[in-house]
Coordinates of C-alpha atoms in Angstrom, one line a residue:
X1 CA -52.0 -97.1 58.0
X2 CA -50.2 -96.0 61.2
X3 CA -47.5 -94.6 58.9
X4 CA -50.0 -92.5 57.0
X5 CA -51.5 -91.2 60.3
X6 CA -48.1 -90.1 61.6
X7 CA -47.3 -88.3 58.4
X8 CA -50.6 -86.5 58.4
X9 CA -49.9 -85.2 61.9
X10 CA -46.6 -83.7 60.9
X11 CA -45.2 -82.7 57.6
X12 CA -48.1 -84.1 55.6
X13 CA -50.5 -81.6 57.2
X14 CA -48.2 -78.7 56.2
X15 CA -47.7 -79.9 52.7
X16 CA -51.1 -81.4 51.8
X17 CA -53.4 -78.9 53.4
X18 CA -51.4 -76.0 52.1
X19 CA -51.8 -77.4 48.6
X20 CA -55.5 -77.9 49.3
X21 CA -55.6 -74.1 49.4
X22 CA -54.0 -74.1 46.0
X23 CA -57.3 -75.0 44.5
X24 CA -56.9 -78.7 43.9
X25 CA -60.5 -79.0 45.0
X26 CA -61.6 -76.7 42.2
X27 CA -61.4 -79.8 40.0
X28 CA -64.2 -81.6 42.0
X29 CA -67.9 -81.0 41.6
X30 CA -68.3 -80.6 45.4
X31 CA -66.0 -77.6 45.4
X32 CA -67.7 -76.1 42.4
X33 CA -71.0 -76.4 44.2
X34 CA -69.6 -74.7 47.2
X35 CA -67.6 -72.0 45.6
X36 CA -70.4 -69.4 45.9
X37 CA -70.5 -69.7 49.7
X38 CA -67.9 -69.6 52.4
X39 CA -65.1 -68.8 50.0
X40 CA -62.6 -68.2 52.8
X41 CA -63.2 -71.4 54.6
X42 CA -60.4 -73.5 53.0
X43 CA -58.0 -70.7 53.4
X44 CA -58.9 -70.3 57.1
X45 CA -58.5 -74.1 57.5
X46 CA -55.0 -73.9 56.0
X47 CA -54.0 -71.0 58.2
X48 CA -55.2 -73.0 61.2
X49 CA -53.1 -76.1 60.2
X50 CA -50.0 -74.0 59.4
X51 CA -50.3 -72.2 62.7
X52 CA -50.5 -75.4 64.6
X53 CA -47.5 -77.0 62.8
X54 CA -45.1 -74.3 61.6
X55 CA -43.5 -71.5 63.4
X56 CA -43.1 -69.6 60.1
X57 CA -46.7 -69.8 59.1
X58 CA -47.4 -66.1 59.0
X59 CA -44.5 -65.3 56.8
X60 CA -45.2 -68.3 54.5
X61 CA -48.9 -67.6 54.2
X62 CA -48.3 -63.9 53.5
X63 CA -46.1 -64.9 50.6
X64 CA -48.5 -67.5 49.3
X65 CA -51.8 -65.5 49.7
X66 CA -51.5 -63.1 46.7
X67 CA -50.5 -65.9 44.3
X68 CA -53.2 -68.3 45.5
X69 CA -55.9 -65.7 45.3
X70 CA -54.9 -64.8 41.7
X71 CA -54.9 -68.4 40.6
X72 CA -58.2 -69.0 42.3
X73 CA -59.9 -66.3 40.3
X74 CA -58.4 -67.6 37.0
X75 CA -59.5 -71.2 37.7
X76 CA -63.0 -70.2 38.7
X77 CA -63.4 -68.3 35.5
X78 CA -62.2 -71.4 33.5
X79 CA -64.6 -73.6 35.3
X80 CA -67.5 -71.2 34.8
X81 CA -66.6 -71.0 31.1
X82 CA -66.5 -74.8 30.8
X83 CA -62.7 -74.9 30.5
X84 CA -60.3 -77.5 31.8
X85 CA -58.0 -77.3 34.7
X86 CA -57.4 -81.0 35.1
X87 CA -53.9 -81.1 33.6
X88 CA -54.6 -83.3 30.6
X89 CA -51.7 -81.9 28.7
X90 CA -48.4 -83.4 29.8
X91 CA -46.6 -80.0 29.8
X92 CA -43.3 -79.5 31.5
X93 CA -43.4 -77.6 34.8
X94 CA -40.8 -75.2 33.4
X95 CA -42.4 -74.8 30.0
X96 CA -42.8 -71.1 29.4
X97 CA -42.3 -71.1 25.7
X98 CA -44.8 -69.5 23.3
X99 CA -47.5 -71.9 22.2
X100 CA -47.7 -73.8 25.4
X101 CA -51.3 -73.8 26.7
X102 CA -53.9 -75.8 28.4
X103 CA -54.8 -76.3 32.1
X104 CA -51.9 -78.6 32.7
X105 CA -49.3 -76.0 31.7
X106 CA -50.9 -73.3 33.8
X107 CA -51.5 -75.4 36.8
X108 CA -48.0 -77.1 36.8
X109 CA -46.3 -73.8 36.3
X110 CA -48.0 -72.5 39.4
X111 CA -47.5 -75.6 41.4
X112 CA -43.7 -75.9 40.9
X113 CA -42.6 -72.8 42.9
X114 CA -45.2 -73.6 45.6
X115 CA -43.8 -77.2 46.0
X116 CA -40.2 -75.8 46.0
X117 CA -41.2 -73.4 48.8
X118 CA -42.7 -76.1 50.9
X119 CA -40.0 -78.7 50.1
X120 CA -37.2 -76.7 51.6
X121 CA -34.7 -76.7 48.8
X122 CA -31.3 -78.4 49.2
X123 CA -31.8 -82.2 48.6
X124 CA -28.3 -82.9 49.9
X125 CA -29.0 -81.4 53.3
X126 CA -29.7 -83.7 56.3
X127 CA -33.1 -85.4 56.2
X128 CA -35.4 -86.8 58.8
X129 CA -35.5 -90.6 58.2
X130 CA -38.9 -91.0 59.6
X131 CA -40.5 -88.3 57.5
X132 CA -38.8 -89.5 54.4
X133 CA -40.1 -93.1 55.0
X134 CA -43.5 -91.9 55.9
X135 CA -44.1 -89.6 52.9
X136 CA -42.7 -91.9 50.3
X137 CA -44.8 -94.7 51.9
X138 CA -48.0 -92.7 51.5
X139 CA -47.0 -92.0 47.9
X140 CA -46.8 -95.7 47.2
X141 CA -50.1 -96.5 48.9
X142 CA -51.8 -93.8 46.8
X143 CA -50.7 -95.5 43.5
X144 CA -51.4 -99.1 44.4
X145 CA -51.7 -101.4 42.5
X146 CA -50.0 -99.8 39.5
X147 CA -46.3 -100.0 38.9
X148 CA -45.6 -102.9 41.3
X149 CA -46.5 -106.2 39.6
X150 CA -45.3 -107.4 36.2
X151 CA -48.0 -108.7 33.9
X152 CA -47.5 -112.5 33.4
X153 CA -47.7 -112.2 29.6
X154 CA -45.1 -109.5 29.6
X155 CA -42.8 -111.5 31.9
X156 CA -43.1 -114.5 29.7
X157 CA -42.4 -112.4 26.6
X158 CA -39.2 -110.9 28.2
X159 CA -38.1 -114.3 29.3
X160 CA -38.5 -115.7 25.9
X161 CA -37.3 -112.8 23.7
X162 CA -35.4 -110.7 26.2
X163 CA -35.4 -106.9 26.2
X164 CA -35.8 -104.9 22.9
X165 CA -32.6 -105.1 20.8
X166 CA -32.1 -101.4 21.0
X167 CA -32.7 -99.2 24.0
X168 CA -35.9 -97.4 24.8
X169 CA -35.3 -93.8 25.9
X170 CA -37.4 -91.7 28.2
X171 CA -36.9 -88.0 28.9
X172 CA -38.8 -87.1 32.1
X173 CA -38.5 -85.9 35.7
X174 CA -39.5 -87.9 38.7
X175 CA -42.1 -85.6 40.2
X176 CA -44.2 -85.4 37.0
X177 CA -47.4 -87.4 37.4
X178 CA -47.6 -88.0 33.6
X179 CA -44.0 -89.3 33.5
X180 CA -45.0 -91.5 36.5
X181 CA -47.8 -93.0 34.4
X182 CA -45.3 -94.1 31.7
X183 CA -42.9 -95.5 34.3
X184 CA -45.7 -97.5 35.8
X185 CA -46.4 -99.0 32.4
X186 CA -42.8 -99.9 31.9
X187 CA -42.7 -101.7 35.2
X188 CA -45.8 -103.7 34.3
X189 CA -44.4 -104.6 30.9
X190 CA -41.0 -105.6 32.5
X191 CA -39.1 -103.2 30.2
X192 CA -35.8 -101.6 30.8
X193 CA -35.3 -98.0 29.6
X194 CA -32.7 -95.4 29.4
X195 CA -33.7 -92.5 31.6
X196 CA -32.6 -88.9 30.8
X197 CA -33.7 -86.8 33.8
X198 CA -35.0 -83.4 32.8
X199 CA -35.5 -81.4 36.1
X200 CA -36.4 -77.8 36.1
X201 CA -33.1 -75.9 35.3
X202 CA -31.7 -78.9 33.3
X203 CA -28.3 -78.3 31.9
X204 CA -28.3 -80.9 29.1
X205 CA -31.4 -83.1 28.6
X206 CA -34.1 -80.5 28.1
X207 CA -32.1 -79.1 25.2
X208 CA -31.9 -82.6 23.7
X209 CA -35.7 -82.8 23.9
X210 CA -36.1 -79.5 22.1
X211 CA -33.7 -80.6 19.4
X212 CA -35.2 -84.0 18.9
X213 CA -38.9 -83.3 19.4
X214 CA -39.3 -79.6 18.8
X215 CA -40.8 -78.6 22.1
X216 CA -40.1 -78.5 25.8
X217 CA -42.7 -81.0 27.0
X218 CA -42.6 -84.1 29.2
X219 CA -42.5 -87.1 29.1
X220 CA -40.8 -87.5 25.8
X221 CA -40.3 -91.1 24.6
X222 CA -38.0 -92.6 21.9
X223 CA -38.1 -96.1 20.7
X224 CA -34.8 -96.6 18.8
X225 CA -36.0 -99.9 17.5
X226 CA -38.9 -98.5 15.5
X227 CA -37.9 -94.8 15.2
X228 CA -41.2 -93.8 17.0
X229 CA -41.1 -90.7 19.2
X230 CA -44.0 -89.5 21.3
X231 CA -44.9 -86.8 23.8
X232 CA -48.3 -87.5 25.3
X233 CA -48.1 -90.0 28.2
X234 CA -51.4 -91.8 27.3
X235 CA -50.1 -92.2 23.7
X236 CA -46.8 -93.6 25.0
X237 CA -48.5 -96.1 27.3
X238 CA -50.8 -97.3 24.5
X239 CA -47.8 -97.6 22.2
X240 CA -45.8 -99.6 24.7
X241 CA -48.7 -102.1 25.3
X242 CA -49.3 -102.4 21.6
X243 CA -45.6 -103.0 20.8
X244 CA -44.4 -104.9 23.8
X245 CA -47.5 -106.0 25.8
X246 CA -47.9 -109.5 24.3
X247 CA -51.5 -108.7 23.3
X248 CA -52.5 -107.1 26.6
X249 CA -54.3 -103.7 26.9
X250 CA -53.2 -101.1 29.5
X251 CA -54.1 -102.3 33.0
X252 CA -57.6 -101.1 34.2
X253 CA -57.3 -97.7 35.8
X254 CA -53.7 -97.0 34.8
X255 CA -54.6 -94.3 32.3
X256 CA -57.6 -92.9 34.2
X257 CA -56.2 -92.8 37.7
X258 CA -53.4 -90.4 37.0
X259 CA -55.8 -87.4 37.3
X260 CA -57.1 -88.7 40.6
X261 CA -54.2 -90.1 42.6
X262 CA -51.2 -89.5 40.2
X263 CA -50.6 -86.1 41.9
X264 CA -50.3 -87.6 45.4
X265 CA -46.6 -88.6 45.2
X266 CA -45.8 -85.2 43.8
X267 CA -47.6 -83.4 46.7
X268 CA -46.6 -85.5 49.7
X269 CA -43.0 -85.6 48.5
X270 CA -43.1 -81.8 48.2
X271 CA -41.8 -81.8 44.7
X272 CA -38.7 -83.9 45.2
X273 CA -37.3 -84.9 41.9
X274 CA -38.5 -81.7 40.2
X275 CA -35.7 -79.2 40.3
X276 CA -32.0 -79.4 39.4
X277 CA -29.6 -79.5 42.4
X278 CA -27.5 -76.3 42.4
X279 CA -24.3 -78.3 42.5
X280 CA -25.2 -81.0 40.0
X281 CA -22.4 -82.0 37.6
X282 CA -22.1 -79.9 34.4
X283 CA -21.1 -83.0 32.4
X284 CA -22.7 -86.4 32.6
X285 CA -20.6 -89.4 33.7
X286 CA -18.8 -91.3 31.0
X287 CA -21.0 -94.4 31.5
X288 CA -24.7 -94.5 32.4
X289 CA -25.4 -95.7 35.9
X290 CA -27.8 -98.7 36.4
X291 CA -30.6 -98.8 38.8
X292 CA -32.7 -101.9 39.7
X293 CA -36.0 -100.6 40.7
X294 CA -39.8 -100.7 40.2
X295 CA -42.0 -97.7 40.0
X296 CA -44.1 -98.0 43.1
X297 CA -41.3 -99.1 45.5
X298 CA -41.1 -96.5 48.2
X299 CA -37.4 -96.6 48.7
X300 CA -36.5 -96.8 45.0
X301 CA -38.5 -93.6 44.6
X302 CA -36.0 -91.7 46.9
X303 CA -33.1 -92.8 44.8
X304 CA -34.8 -91.8 41.5
X305 CA -35.5 -88.4 43.0
X306 CA -31.8 -87.9 43.7
X307 CA -30.7 -89.1 40.2
X308 CA -33.2 -86.6 38.7
X309 CA -32.0 -83.7 40.9
X310 CA -28.4 -84.5 39.9
X311 CA -29.5 -84.9 36.2
X312 CA -27.6 -88.2 36.0
X313 CA -28.7 -90.4 33.1
X314 CA -29.2 -94.0 34.0
X315 CA -30.5 -97.3 32.8
X316 CA -33.6 -98.2 34.7
X317 CA -33.9 -102.0 35.0
X318 CA -37.4 -102.6 36.2
X319 CA -37.6 -105.5 38.6
X320 CA -41.2 -105.6 39.7
X321 CA -42.9 -108.6 41.3
X322 CA -42.7 -111.4 38.8
X323 CA -40.1 -109.7 36.7
X324 CA -37.7 -111.7 34.5
X325 CA -34.9 -109.4 35.7
X326 CA -35.1 -110.7 39.3
X327 CA -32.8 -113.7 38.8
X328 CA -30.1 -111.4 37.5
X329 CA -30.7 -109.1 40.5
X330 CA -30.5 -112.0 42.9
X331 CA -27.2 -113.0 41.4
X332 CA -25.8 -109.5 41.6
X333 CA -27.0 -108.4 45.0
X334 CA -27.8 -111.7 46.8
X335 CA -31.4 -110.7 47.1
X336 CA -34.2 -109.3 44.9
X337 CA -34.7 -106.2 47.0
X338 CA -34.7 -102.8 45.4
X339 CA -33.2 -100.3 45.0
X340 CA -29.8 -101.6 43.8
X341 CA -27.4 -99.2 42.2
X342 CA -24.5 -100.1 39.9
X343 CA -22.0 -97.4 38.9
X344 CA -19.6 -98.6 36.2
X345 CA -17.7 -95.3 36.5
X346 CA -16.4 -96.1 39.9
X347 CA -17.0 -99.8 40.3
X348 CA -19.5 -99.3 43.1
X349 CA -22.5 -101.5 43.5
X350 CA -24.8 -101.0 46.5
X351 CA -28.2 -101.4 48.1
X352 CA -30.1 -99.4 50.8
X353 CA -31.6 -96.2 49.6
X354 CA -30.1 -93.9 52.1
X355 CA -26.6 -95.2 51.4
X356 CA -27.2 -94.8 47.7
X357 CA -28.4 -91.3 48.0
X358 CA -25.4 -90.3 50.2
X359 CA -23.1 -91.9 47.7
X360 CA -24.7 -90.0 44.8
X361 CA -24.5 -86.6 46.3
X362 CA -21.0 -87.2 47.6
X363 CA -19.7 -88.5 44.2
X364 CA -21.7 -86.3 41.8
X365 CA -22.8 -83.3 43.9
X366 CA -19.7 -81.1 44.1
X367 CA -18.8 -80.1 47.7
X368 CA -21.7 -82.2 49.1
X369 CA -19.8 -83.7 52.0
X370 CA -22.3 -83.5 54.8
X371 CA -24.5 -86.6 55.7
X372 CA -27.8 -86.7 53.8
X373 CA -29.7 -88.5 56.7
X374 CA -29.8 -87.9 60.4

């Protein structure tokens, strides 16, 4: 909790309170009741917080103000008309194609540039270790208990029958709350999956989604064992539990909680794992990297963000608490701690998130020779 307090007094205030201005509270009854009075109060509060924590507050707020005010009017009209702004459609942040609609599309399309502005851009630039640890720690606290513990029935099924004969494939991007919902389910079911990151500006994988599924929407899931392909995250989760859950239903709150706390990691991490790194490789490595991870591990999240920003496809070997994968990880790494990266292209195998991130940007981010942490 001390970590959460420290984050809130520094970067978290700048990120979270600015995004509070971005009408996230329009989704709650209390805000709807108050929208007729004191309409400038939230904006004044944000200005106060920015002024106290950022030397560039005036310039930043002047750029945000017109956009926020326009979006506020649109969302208020939707609420008055009984429309939805809760993001129930799992639409890509970058989706601007004809036919895309729904509150999720509109809200995410607005949120992406705002997070990019607050996040500061270059993911290979030196990072503050304390702030990285604090923000990813708060993200993990917000999503407890989902994505940490393997269900006993699932672990027993994997131990007895192993992983599916053919790979499961997931096209997604790390910052997407609906993609996160699917990854949480995969952790709880002790399933490995091939991840094809689709950050905004994707060079390869978004085109694959359009060709295979017909639209630019995420997450997109393929089960090569059954030929099933699905877009909606809730449908994917239900399918995974039906097919691989050993009779279990989705964990209580897993589906419902996404609209409540599923956005927290996206917000406090300022959209890391959302946009393509400008010096990402044009071609994918010959062999897929392998990452031992579980969804709600705070340090594994940092590595997955980097893999997404570099658009590096990888095999995600979920190793949550109670996982059947942990004995293999123990044999490989000498411990069951995650993250643990194996790169068959270079023969490198390593632990420690900051070392892995530095390695990834040095190896696959052209001209990224400066240290990532300071």
